[in-house]
């Protein structure tokens, strides 16, 4: 389950409620929410919590924090808003599989691409918990 700040949780909940209430409704303004600094910051925190390897650009979380997370996220936001964002190629890493006879290829995206993917996930994926309980679950418990 994704733990997001309260205002981001409220946004996700309201999008979910609207989608459930009106299944034919089309959402036209979601891109603006993806580009919000709050959404990008939460996506950065999600990517950092996974503590993955750097992508093809070689940029690590430590390097980002040394140069400034806000600057990094602002650059991503500006690229998204001007439609200049292009994902970097992924780094391919082969790992042994089944005792070393076969290999599995991992594709490792750059951290900036993981942040954008996380922001998309935060806005597009419904919350894990249904925010509108339709009935009291205690009523469903039966005594045998």
Coordinates of N, CA, C and O in Angstrom, one line a residue:
X1 N 0.8 -1.2 0.0 CA 0.0 0.0 0.0 C 0.9 1.2 0.0 O 1.9 1.3 0.7
X2 N 0.5 2.2 -0.8 CA 1.3 3.5 -0.9 C 0.8 4.4 0.2 O -0.4 4.8 0.3
X3 N 1.7 4.9 1.0 CA 1.4 5.9 2.0 C 1.8 7.3 1.4 O 3.0 7.5 1.2
X4 N 0.9 8.1 1.2 CA 1.1 9.4 0.5 C 0.7 10.5 1.5 O 0.0 10.3 2.5
X5 N 1.2 11.7 1.3 CA 0.8 12.9 2.1 C -0.7 13.0 2.1 O -1.4 12.6 1.1
X6 N -1.3 13.7 3.1 CA -2.8 13.8 3.2 C -3.4 14.4 1.9 O -4.4 13.9 1.4
X7 N -2.9 15.5 1.4 CA -3.5 16.1 0.3 C -3.4 15.2 -1.0 O -4.4 15.2 -1.8
X8 N -2.3 14.5 -1.1 CA -2.2 13.5 -2.2 C -3.2 12.4 -2.0 O -3.8 11.9 -3.0
X9 N -3.3 11.9 -0.8 CA -4.3 10.9 -0.5 C -5.7 11.3 -0.8 O -6.5 10.6 -1.4
X10 N -6.0 12.6 -0.4 CA -7.3 13.1 -0.7 C -7.6 13.2 -2.2 O -8.7 12.9 -2.7
X11 N -6.6 13.6 -3.0 CA -6.7 13.6 -4.5 C -7.0 12.2 -5.0 O -7.9 12.0 -5.8
X12 N -6.2 11.3 -4.6 CA -6.3 9.9 -5.0 C -7.7 9.3 -4.7 O -8.4 8.7 -5.4
X13 N -8.1 9.6 -3.4 CA -9.4 9.2 -3.0 C -10.6 9.8 -3.8 O -11.5 9.1 -4.2
X14 N -10.5 11.1 -4.1 CA -11.5 11.7 -4.9 C -11.6 11.2 -6.3 O -12.6 11.0 -6.9
X15 N -10.4 10.9 -6.9 CA -10.4 10.4 -8.2 C -11.0 9.0 -8.2 O -11.8 8.6 -9.1
X16 N -10.7 8.2 -7.2 CA -11.2 6.8 -7.1 C -12.8 6.9 -6.9 O -13.5 6.1 -7.6
X17 N -13.2 7.8 -6.0 CA -14.7 7.9 -5.8 C -15.4 8.3 -7.1 O -16.4 7.7 -7.4
X18 N -14.9 9.2 -7.8 CA -15.5 9.7 -9.1 C -15.5 8.6 -10.1 O -16.5 8.4 -10.8
X19 N -14.4 7.8 -10.2 CA -14.3 6.7 -11.2 C -15.3 5.6 -10.8 O -15.9 5.0 -11.7
X20 N -15.5 5.3 -9.5 CA -16.4 4.3 -9.1 C -17.9 4.8 -9.3 O -18.7 4.0 -9.7
X21 N -18.1 6.0 -9.0 CA -19.5 6.6 -9.1 C -20.0 6.7 -10.6 O -21.1 6.5 -10.9
X22 N -19.0 7.1 -11.4 CA -19.4 7.3 -12.8 C -18.4 6.6 -13.7 O -17.4 7.2 -14.2
X23 N -18.6 5.3 -14.0 CA -17.6 4.5 -14.8 C -17.3 5.0 -16.2 O -16.3 4.8 -16.7
X24 N -18.3 5.8 -16.7 CA -18.0 6.3 -18.1 C -17.3 7.6 -18.1 O -17.1 8.2 -19.2
X25 N -17.1 8.2 -17.0 CA -16.4 9.5 -16.9 C -15.0 9.4 -17.4 O -14.3 8.5 -17.1
X26 N -14.6 10.5 -18.1 CA -13.3 10.5 -18.7 C -12.5 11.6 -18.0 O -13.0 12.8 -17.9
X27 N -11.3 11.3 -17.5 CA -10.5 12.3 -16.7 C -9.6 12.9 -17.7 O -8.7 12.3 -18.3
X28 N -9.7 14.2 -17.8 CA -8.9 15.0 -18.8 C -7.7 15.7 -18.1 O -6.7 16.0 -18.8
X29 N -7.7 16.0 -16.9 CA -6.7 16.8 -16.3 C -5.7 16.1 -15.3 O -5.2 16.7 -14.4
X30 N -5.4 14.9 -15.6 CA -4.6 14.1 -14.7 C -3.1 14.5 -14.8 O -2.3 14.4 -13.9
X31 N -2.7 14.9 -16.0 CA -1.3 15.2 -16.2 C -0.8 16.3 -15.3 O 0.4 16.3 -14.8
X32 N -1.6 17.2 -15.0 CA -1.3 18.3 -14.1 C -0.9 17.8 -12.7 O 0.1 18.2 -12.1
X33 N -1.6 16.8 -12.3 CA -1.4 16.2 -11.0 C -0.1 15.4 -10.9 O 0.6 15.3 -9.9
X34 N 0.2 14.8 -12.1 CA 1.5 14.0 -12.2 C 2.7 15.0 -12.1 O 3.7 14.6 -11.5
X35 N 2.5 16.2 -12.6 CA 3.6 17.1 -12.6 C 3.8 17.9 -11.3 O 4.7 18.8 -11.2
X36 N 2.9 17.7 -10.4 CA 3.0 18.5 -9.1 C 4.3 18.1 -8.3 O 4.6 16.9 -8.3
X37 N 4.9 19.0 -7.7 CA 6.1 18.7 -6.9 C 5.8 17.8 -5.8 O 6.6 16.9 -5.5
X38 N 4.7 17.9 -5.2 CA 4.3 17.0 -4.1 C 4.2 15.5 -4.6 O 4.7 14.6 -3.9
X39 N 3.7 15.3 -5.8 CA 3.6 14.0 -6.3 C 4.9 13.5 -6.7 O 5.3 12.3 -6.4
X40 N 5.8 14.3 -7.3 CA 7.1 13.9 -7.7 C 8.0 13.6 -6.5 O 8.8 12.6 -6.5
X41 N 7.8 14.4 -5.4 CA 8.6 14.1 -4.2 C 8.2 12.8 -3.6 O 9.1 12.0 -3.2
X42 N 6.9 12.5 -3.5 CA 6.5 11.2 -3.0 C 7.0 10.1 -3.9 O 7.4 9.0 -3.4
X43 N 7.0 10.3 -5.2 CA 7.5 9.2 -6.1 C 9.0 9.0 -5.9 O 9.5 7.9 -6.0
X44 N 9.7 10.1 -5.6 CA 11.1 10.0 -5.3 C 11.4 9.2 -4.1 O 12.2 8.4 -4.0
X45 N 10.5 9.5 -3.0 CA 10.7 8.7 -1.8 C 10.4 7.2 -2.0 O 11.1 6.4 -1.4
X46 N 9.4 6.9 -2.8 CA 9.1 5.5 -3.2 C 10.3 4.9 -3.9 O 10.7 3.7 -3.5
X47 N 10.9 5.6 -4.8 CA 12.0 5.0 -5.6 C 13.2 4.8 -4.6 O 13.9 3.8 -4.7
X48 N 13.4 5.8 -3.8 CA 14.6 5.7 -2.8 C 14.4 4.6 -1.8 O 15.4 3.9 -1.5
X49 N 13.2 4.3 -1.4 CA 12.9 3.3 -0.4 C 13.3 1.9 -1.0 O 13.6 1.0 -0.3
X50 N 13.2 1.8 -2.4 CA 13.5 0.5 -3.0 C 15.1 0.4 -3.1 O 15.6 -0.7 -3.3
X51 N 15.8 1.5 -3.1 CA 17.2 1.5 -3.1 C 17.8 0.7 -4.2 O 18.7 -0.2 -4.0
X52 N 17.4 1.0 -5.4 CA 17.9 0.2 -6.6 C 19.2 0.7 -7.1 O 19.7 1.8 -6.6
X53 N 19.7 0.0 -8.0 CA 21.0 0.4 -8.7 C 20.8 1.6 -9.6 O 19.7 1.8 -10.1
X54 N 21.8 2.3 -9.9 CA 21.7 3.4 -10.9 C 21.4 2.9 -12.3 O 21.8 1.8 -12.6
X55 N 20.8 3.7 -13.1 CA 20.5 3.4 -14.4 C 21.7 3.6 -15.3 O 22.9 3.7 -14.9
X56 N 21.4 3.7 -16.6 CA 22.5 3.9 -17.6 C 23.3 5.2 -17.5 O 24.5 5.3 -17.8
X57 N 22.6 6.2 -16.8 CA 23.3 7.5 -16.6 C 24.3 7.4 -15.5 O 25.1 8.3 -15.3
X58 N 24.2 6.4 -14.6 CA 25.1 6.3 -13.5 C 24.8 7.1 -12.3 O 25.6 7.2 -11.3
X59 N 23.7 7.9 -12.3 CA 23.3 8.8 -11.2 C 22.8 8.0 -10.0 O 21.9 7.1 -10.2
X60 N 23.3 8.2 -8.9 CA 22.9 7.5 -7.7 C 22.0 8.4 -6.8 O 22.0 9.6 -7.0
X61 N 21.3 7.8 -5.8 CA 20.5 8.6 -4.9 C 21.4 9.6 -4.1 O 21.1 10.7 -3.8
X62 N 22.6 9.1 -3.8 CA 23.6 10.0 -3.0 C 24.0 11.2 -3.8 O 24.0 12.3 -3.3
X63 N 24.2 11.0 -5.1 CA 24.6 12.1 -6.0 C 23.4 13.1 -6.1 O 23.6 14.3 -6.1
X64 N 22.2 12.6 -6.2 CA 21.1 13.5 -6.3 C 20.9 14.3 -5.0 O 20.7 15.5 -5.1
X65 N 21.1 13.6 -3.9 CA 20.9 14.4 -2.6 C 22.0 15.4 -2.4 O 21.8 16.4 -1.8
X66 N 23.2 15.1 -2.9 CA 24.3 16.0 -2.8 C 24.0 17.3 -3.6 O 24.3 18.4 -3.2
X67 N 23.5 17.1 -4.8 CA 23.2 18.3 -5.7 C 21.9 18.9 -5.3 O 21.6 20.0 -5.8
X68 N 21.0 18.2 -4.6 CA 19.7 18.8 -4.2 C 18.5 18.1 -4.8 O 18.4 18.1 -6.0
X69 N 17.7 17.5 -4.0 CA 16.6 16.7 -4.4 C 15.6 17.6 -5.1 O 15.0 17.3 -6.1
X70 N 15.3 18.8 -4.5 CA 14.4 19.7 -5.0 C 14.8 20.2 -6.4 O 13.9 20.3 -7.3
X71 N 16.0 20.5 -6.6 CA 16.5 20.9 -8.0 C 16.3 19.7 -9.0 O 15.9 20.0 -10.1
X72 N 16.6 18.5 -8.6 CA 16.4 17.3 -9.4 C 14.9 17.2 -9.8 O 14.6 17.0 -11.0
X73 N 14.0 17.3 -8.8 CA 12.6 17.2 -9.1 C 12.1 18.3 -9.9 O 11.2 18.2 -10.8
X74 N 12.6 19.5 -9.7 CA 12.2 20.7 -10.5 C 12.6 20.5 -11.9 O 11.8 20.9 -12.8
X75 N 13.7 19.9 -12.2 CA 14.2 19.7 -13.6 C 13.2 18.7 -14.2 O 12.8 18.9 -15.4
X76 N 12.9 17.6 -13.5 CA 11.9 16.6 -14.1 C 10.6 17.3 -14.4 O 10.0 17.1 -15.4
X77 N 10.1 18.1 -13.4 CA 8.8 18.8 -13.6 C 8.8 19.7 -14.8 O 7.9 19.7 -15.6
X78 N 9.9 20.5 -14.9 CA 10.0 21.4 -16.1 C 10.0 20.6 -17.4 O 9.4 21.1 -18.4
X79 N 10.7 19.5 -17.4 CA 10.7 18.7 -18.7 C 9.3 18.1 -18.9 O 8.9 18.1 -20.1
X80 N 8.6 17.7 -17.9 CA 7.3 17.2 -18.1 C 6.3 18.3 -18.6 O 5.5 18.0 -19.5
X81 N 6.4 19.4 -18.0 CA 5.5 20.5 -18.4 C 5.7 21.0 -19.8 O 4.8 21.5 -20.4
X82 N 7.0 21.0 -20.2 CA 7.3 21.5 -21.6 C 7.3 20.4 -22.6 O 7.7 20.6 -23.8
X83 N 6.9 19.2 -22.2 CA 6.8 18.0 -23.1 C 8.2 17.7 -23.7 O 8.3 17.1 -24.8
X84 N 9.3 18.0 -22.9 CA 10.6 17.7 -23.3 C 11.2 16.4 -22.7 O 12.3 16.0 -23.0
X85 N 10.4 15.9 -21.8 CA 10.8 14.7 -21.1 C 10.9 13.5 -22.0 O 9.9 13.2 -22.7
X86 N 12.0 12.8 -22.0 CA 12.2 11.5 -22.8 C 12.9 10.6 -21.9 O 13.9 10.9 -21.3
X87 N 12.3 9.4 -21.7 CA 13.0 8.4 -20.8 C 14.3 8.0 -21.4 O 14.5 7.9 -22.6
X88 N 15.3 7.7 -20.5 CA 16.6 7.3 -21.0 C 16.5 5.8 -21.3 O 15.6 5.1 -20.8
X89 N 17.4 5.3 -22.1 CA 17.5 3.8 -22.3 C 17.8 3.1 -21.0 O 18.4 3.7 -20.1
X90 N 17.3 1.9 -20.9 CA 17.5 1.1 -19.7 C 18.9 0.4 -19.7 O 19.4 0.1 -20.8
X91 N 19.5 0.2 -18.5 CA 20.7 -0.5 -18.4 C 20.4 -2.0 -18.3 O 19.5 -2.4 -17.5
X92 N 21.0 -2.8 -19.1 CA 20.8 -4.2 -19.1 C 21.8 -4.9 -18.2 O 23.0 -4.6 -18.3
X93 N 21.3 -5.8 -17.4 CA 22.2 -6.5 -16.4 C 21.8 -8.0 -16.5 O 20.6 -8.3 -16.3
X94 N 22.7 -8.9 -16.8 CA 22.4 -10.3 -16.8 C 22.7 -10.9 -15.5 O 23.8 -10.7 -14.9
X95 N 21.8 -11.7 -15.0 CA 22.0 -12.4 -13.7 C 21.8 -13.9 -13.9 O 21.0 -14.2 -14.7
X96 N 22.6 -14.7 -13.2 CA 22.4 -16.1 -13.4 C 21.1 -16.7 -12.9 O 20.6 -16.1 -12.0
X97 N 20.6 -17.7 -13.6 CA 19.3 -18.3 -13.2 C 19.5 -19.8 -13.2 O 20.2 -20.3 -14.1
X98 N 18.8 -20.5 -12.3 CA 18.8 -21.9 -12.3 C 20.3 -22.5 -12.2 O 20.7 -23.3 -13.0
X99 N 21.0 -22.1 -11.2 CA 22.3 -22.7 -11.0 C 23.4 -22.2 -12.0 O 24.4 -22.8 -12.2
X100 N 23.1 -21.1 -12.7 CA 24.2 -20.6 -13.6 C 24.1 -21.1 -15.0 O 24.9 -20.6 -15.8
X101 N 23.2 -21.9 -15.4 CA 23.1 -22.4 -16.8 C 22.4 -21.4 -17.7 O 22.8 -21.3 -18.9
X102 N 21.5 -20.7 -17.1 CA 20.7 -19.7 -17.9 C 20.9 -18.4 -17.3 O 21.3 -18.2 -16.1
X103 N 20.7 -17.3 -18.0 CA 20.8 -16.0 -17.5 C 19.4 -15.3 -17.7 O 18.7 -15.6 -18.7
X104 N 19.1 -14.4 -16.8 CA 17.9 -13.5 -16.9 C 18.4 -12.1 -17.1 O 19.3 -11.7 -16.4
X105 N 17.8 -11.4 -18.0 CA 18.2 -10.0 -18.2 C 17.3 -9.1 -17.5 O 16.1 -9.1 -17.6
X106 N 17.9 -8.3 -16.6 CA 17.2 -7.2 -15.9 C 17.4 -5.9 -16.7 O 18.5 -5.6 -17.1
X107 N 16.3 -5.2 -16.8 CA 16.4 -3.8 -17.4 C 16.3 -2.8 -16.2 O 15.2 -2.8 -15.5
X108 N 17.3 -2.0 -16.0 CA 17.3 -1.1 -14.9 C 17.1 0.3 -15.4 O 18.0 0.9 -16.1
X109 N 16.0 1.0 -15.1 CA 15.8 2.4 -15.6 C 16.6 3.3 -14.7 O 17.0 3.1 -13.6
X110 N 16.8 4.5 -15.3 CA 17.5 5.6 -14.5 C 16.5 6.0 -13.4 O 15.3 5.9 -13.5
X111 N 17.1 6.7 -12.4 CA 16.3 7.1 -11.2 C 15.3 8.1 -11.6 O 14.1 8.0 -11.2
X112 N 15.6 9.0 -12.5 CA 14.6 10.0 -13.0 C 13.4 9.3 -13.6 O 12.3 9.8 -13.5
X113 N 13.7 8.2 -14.4 CA 12.6 7.5 -15.0 C 11.7 6.8 -14.0 O 10.5 6.7 -14.1
X114 N 12.4 6.3 -12.9 CA 11.6 5.6 -11.8 C 10.7 6.6 -11.1 O 9.6 6.3 -10.7
X115 N 11.2 7.9 -11.0 CA 10.4 8.9 -10.3 C 9.2 9.2 -11.2 O 8.1 9.3 -10.6
X116 N 9.3 9.3 -12.4 CA 8.2 9.6 -13.3 C 7.2 8.4 -13.3 O 6.0 8.6 -13.2
X117 N 7.7 7.2 -13.4 CA 6.9 6.1 -13.3 C 6.1 6.0 -12.0 O 4.9 5.7 -11.9
X118 N 6.8 6.4 -10.9 CA 6.1 6.4 -9.6 C 5.1 7.4 -9.5 O 4.0 7.2 -8.9
X119 N 5.3 8.6 -10.1 CA 4.3 9.7 -10.1 C 3.1 9.2 -10.9 O 1.9 9.4 -10.5
X120 N 3.3 8.6 -12.0 CA 2.2 8.0 -12.8 C 1.4 7.0 -12.0 O 0.2 7.0 -12.0
X121 N 2.1 6.1 -11.3 CA 1.5 5.1 -10.5 C 0.6 5.7 -9.4 O -0.5 5.3 -9.1
X122 N 1.2 6.8 -8.7 CA 0.5 7.4 -7.6 C -0.9 8.0 -8.1 O -1.9 7.9 -7.4
X123 N -0.9 8.6 -9.3 CA -2.1 9.2 -9.8 C -3.1 8.2 -10.4 O -4.3 8.3 -10.3
X124 N -2.5 7.3 -11.2 CA -3.4 6.4 -12.0 C -3.9 5.2 -11.3 O -4.9 4.6 -11.6
X125 N -3.1 4.7 -10.3 CA -3.5 3.5 -9.6 C -4.5 3.8 -8.5 O -4.2 4.8 -7.7
X126 N -5.5 3.0 -8.4 CA -6.5 3.4 -7.3 C -5.9 3.0 -5.9 O -5.0 2.2 -5.8
X127 N -6.4 3.7 -4.9 CA -6.0 3.4 -3.6 C -6.2 1.9 -3.2 O -7.1 1.3 -3.7
X128 N -5.4 1.4 -2.3 CA -5.5 0.0 -2.0 C -6.7 -0.4 -1.1 O -7.2 -1.5 -1.1
X129 N -7.2 0.6 -0.4 CA -8.3 0.4 0.5 C -9.5 1.2 -0.1 O -9.4 2.3 -0.5
X130 N -10.7 0.5 -0.2 CA -11.9 1.2 -0.6 C -12.3 2.3 0.3 O -12.6 2.0 1.5
X131 N -12.3 3.5 -0.1 CA -12.6 4.7 0.8 C -14.0 4.8 1.1 O -14.4 5.5 2.0
X132 N -14.9 4.0 0.4 CA -16.4 4.1 0.7 C -16.8 2.7 1.1 O -17.2 1.9 0.3
X133 N -16.9 2.5 2.4 CA -17.4 1.2 2.8 C -18.9 1.2 2.5 O -19.7 2.0 3.0
X134 N -19.4 0.2 1.8 CA -20.8 0.1 1.4 C -21.7 -0.4 2.5 O -22.9 -0.2 2.5
X135 N -21.1 -1.2 3.4 CA -21.9 -1.7 4.5 C -21.0 -2.0 5.6 O -19.7 -2.0 5.5
X136 N -21.6 -2.3 6.7 CA -20.8 -2.6 7.9 C -20.4 -4.1 7.9 O -21.3 -4.9 7.8
X137 N -19.1 -4.3 8.0 CA -18.7 -5.7 7.9 C -19.1 -6.6 9.0 O -19.2 -7.8 8.9
X138 N -19.4 -6.0 10.2 CA -19.9 -6.7 11.3 C -21.2 -7.4 11.0 O -21.5 -8.5 11.6
X139 N -22.0 -6.8 10.2 CA -23.3 -7.4 9.8 C -23.1 -8.7 9.1 O -24.0 -9.6 9.3
X140 N -22.0 -8.9 8.4 CA -21.8 -10.1 7.6 C -21.3 -11.3 8.4 O -21.4 -12.4 7.9
X141 N -20.9 -11.0 9.6 CA -20.4 -12.1 10.4 C -21.5 -13.0 10.9 O -22.5 -12.5 11.4
X142 N -21.4 -14.3 10.7 CA -22.5 -15.2 11.1 C -22.0 -16.0 12.2 O -20.8 -16.4 12.4
X143 N -22.9 -16.3 13.1 CA -22.6 -17.2 14.2 C -23.2 -18.6 13.9 O -24.4 -18.7 13.5
X144 N -22.4 -19.6 13.9 CA -22.8 -20.9 13.5 C -23.1 -21.7 14.8 O -22.6 -21.8 15.7

